[in-house]
Amino acid sequence: MTKNRIISVVGLGYVGLPVAVAFGKVRRTVGFDINHTRIAELKNGFDRTDEVTSDELAAADILFTDSIDDLRTADFHIVAVPTPIDQANQPDLTLMYRASETVGKALKPGDIVVYESTVYPGVTEEECLPILERVSGLKGGVDFKVGYSPERINPGDKEHTFTKIRKVVSGQDAESLEVVAEVYSSVVTAGVFRASSIRVAEAAKVIENTQRDLNIALMNELALIFDRLGIDTGEVLAAAGTKWNFLKFTPGLVGGHCIGVDPYYLTHKAEKMGYIPQVILAGRRINDGMGKFVAQRAVKEIIRSGNPVLGSPVTVLGITFKENCPDLRNSKVIDIINELRDYGMEVQVCDPLADRAEAEHEYGVTLVPRSELKPAVAVVAAVAHAEYRSLTAAELSSMTCANPVLVDVKGIYDRELMVAAGFRVWTL
């Protein structure tokens, strides 16, 4: 179990690439992905996720590859593949299983495999370890060891980066734990936290985002209540926020690959153990319904403005799951779009960061450049990209017809200025 490890990172997406670059800055690292296009782009210094710059890629000693032969040269394998949910909100571990098969083909005695992907407690040892054993012909815990270190990457966040966030680490036994801790400590300047077991580390990951999901769900439910009372939610939160211990959460769309997904991993495991979660699933129902609610309120405001709904154009600004990030995974903006379409509206979507081909493939949405937008009866500012935050009242007005509606989901615009410009304004 030598500590002089050669690192491989399997899966070079939003999580895996920053990890590979961090290790590549201090030692030779193997970056593995089955996406040939992705490998070619990274070799040319281009990261389509915008998480890593071309200079950072150039400064890292990484062998980008899709060859298992190259994977065999490493002896410390980090698996960082997506773990989404399916249409029934059930965990989809297909990529984890496939990655385990791939790593299993490269395993040698003395190797360590650490999973970073979000899972429910038990997946590493009960589901992935048997795959590694079956494919490699080696015995886990004897010939090789496994560990788990939950990813904490926040897409688009240039401040809380991989090396600056304390890393939770775990291992199959005390020996492997120390190796895992030392390897991560070599690049994570914020330090490591040694979890007592792999299952504890897995559970810690899912509750981090479950806690945030529930706090946002509370804000969303308050927004639903205050909307019926005719009270501005933002003003209420500003007043309540003057108390020293009031938590600074705000209502909004909860999508992405973490907050809107991780709770379902925990509830899935709980249900398998015979417990039906109440609070967690209630929060999920509220958050999953917010896109539809925003669209319905938009339609009401359009009617009140005197504009027709059926056949009228409406502009949606932003389709990514969060601001200043090109990530489209599990974006709840599509719920707004689909609901507006159900009302018979002509929805045109604009997003300067999203990939056009990906938007078309994932959601059947054709992105329209701002310069080609038709004048609309309403503008739905769904994502608070910096480019949209800087829009003036005049620029927004130029996108609209007479008596326009502005649906400001995140409350990024000055209401008084927009009303003065002729907008009927509604915020979540």
PDB file of N, CA and C in Angstrom, residues 5 12 114 136 139 142 147 153 168 206 218 223 347 373 382 416 428:
ATOM      1  N   ARG A   5       1.648   7.445  -5.051  1.00  0.00           N
ATOM      2  CA  ARG A   5       0.611   6.983  -5.965  1.00  0.00           C
ATOM      3  C   ARG A   5       0.612   7.708  -7.304  1.00  0.00           C
ATOM      4  N   LEU A  12     -14.401  13.015 -16.822  1.00  0.00           N
ATOM      5  CA  LEU A  12     -13.801  14.349 -16.862  1.00  0.00           C
ATOM      6  C   LEU A  12     -14.838  15.442 -17.104  1.00  0.00           C
ATOM      7  N   VAL A 114     -11.262   5.132  -5.375  1.00  0.00           N
ATOM      8  CA  VAL A 114     -12.044   6.059  -4.565  1.00  0.00           C
ATOM      9  C   VAL A 114     -13.168   6.635  -5.419  1.00  0.00           C
ATOM     10  N   SER A 136     -12.089  -7.763 -12.297  1.00  0.00           N
ATOM     11  CA  SER A 136     -10.629  -7.858 -12.110  1.00  0.00           C
ATOM     12  C   SER A 136     -10.156  -9.236 -11.709  1.00  0.00           C
ATOM     13  N   LYS A 139      -9.559  -9.730  -5.056  1.00  0.00           N
ATOM     14  CA  LYS A 139     -10.384  -9.698  -3.863  1.00  0.00           C
ATOM     15  C   LYS A 139     -10.280  -8.337  -3.189  1.00  0.00           C
ATOM     16  N   VAL A 142      -8.335  -7.156   0.172  1.00  0.00           N
ATOM     17  CA  VAL A 142      -7.122  -7.981   0.241  1.00  0.00           C
ATOM     18  C   VAL A 142      -6.145  -7.572  -0.854  1.00  0.00           C
ATOM     19  N   GLY A 147     -12.450   3.308  -1.386  1.00  0.00           N
ATOM     20  CA  GLY A 147     -12.734   4.425  -0.504  1.00  0.00           C
ATOM     21  C   GLY A 147     -13.805   5.297  -1.103  1.00  0.00           C
ATOM     22  N   ILE A 153     -17.877  19.993  -5.655  1.00  0.00           N
ATOM     23  CA  ILE A 153     -17.716  20.987  -6.713  1.00  0.00           C
ATOM     24  C   ILE A 153     -19.009  21.777  -6.873  1.00  0.00           C
ATOM     25  N   VAL A 168     -13.849  15.527   2.665  1.00  0.00           N
ATOM     26  CA  VAL A 168     -14.186  14.363   3.481  1.00  0.00           C
ATOM     27  C   VAL A 168     -13.606  13.127   2.801  1.00  0.00           C
ATOM     28  N   VAL A 206     -25.107  13.120   0.788  1.00  0.00           N
ATOM     29  CA  VAL A 206     -26.502  13.333   0.404  1.00  0.00           C
ATOM     30  C   VAL A 206     -27.220  14.296   1.335  1.00  0.00           C
ATOM     31  N   LEU A 218     -38.682  25.703   1.953  1.00  0.00           N
ATOM     32  CA  LEU A 218     -39.400  26.553   2.902  1.00  0.00           C
ATOM     33  C   LEU A 218     -39.602  27.944   2.316  1.00  0.00           C
ATOM     34  N   ALA A 223     -43.113  31.840  -0.445  1.00  0.00           N
ATOM     35  CA  ALA A 223     -43.412  32.654  -1.631  1.00  0.00           C
ATOM     36  C   ALA A 223     -44.803  32.338  -2.163  1.00  0.00           C
ATOM     37  N   VAL A 347     -42.947  30.279 -27.310  1.00  0.00           N
ATOM     38  CA  VAL A 347     -41.844  30.523 -26.386  1.00  0.00           C
ATOM     39  C   VAL A 347     -40.524  30.594 -27.139  1.00  0.00           C
ATOM     40  N   LEU A 373     -34.627  37.969 -31.440  1.00  0.00           N
ATOM     41  CA  LEU A 373     -35.863  37.772 -30.686  1.00  0.00           C
ATOM     42  C   LEU A 373     -37.003  38.608 -31.256  1.00  0.00           C
ATOM     43  N   ALA A 382     -35.437  34.098 -16.174  1.00  0.00           N
ATOM     44  CA  ALA A 382     -35.423  32.852 -15.407  1.00  0.00           C
ATOM     45  C   ALA A 382     -34.088  32.576 -14.743  1.00  0.00           C
ATOM     46  N   GLU A 416     -39.131  49.563  -9.257  1.00  0.00           N
ATOM     47  CA  GLU A 416     -39.616  50.912  -9.562  1.00  0.00           C
ATOM     48  C   GLU A 416     -39.170  51.383 -10.943  1.00  0.00           C
ATOM     49  N   LEU A 428     -40.830  36.300  -7.941  1.00  0.00           N
ATOM     50  CA  LEU A 428     -41.074  35.151  -7.073  1.00  0.00           C
ATOM     51  C   LEU A 428     -40.750  35.516  -5.631  1.00  0.00           C
TER      52      LEU A 428
END
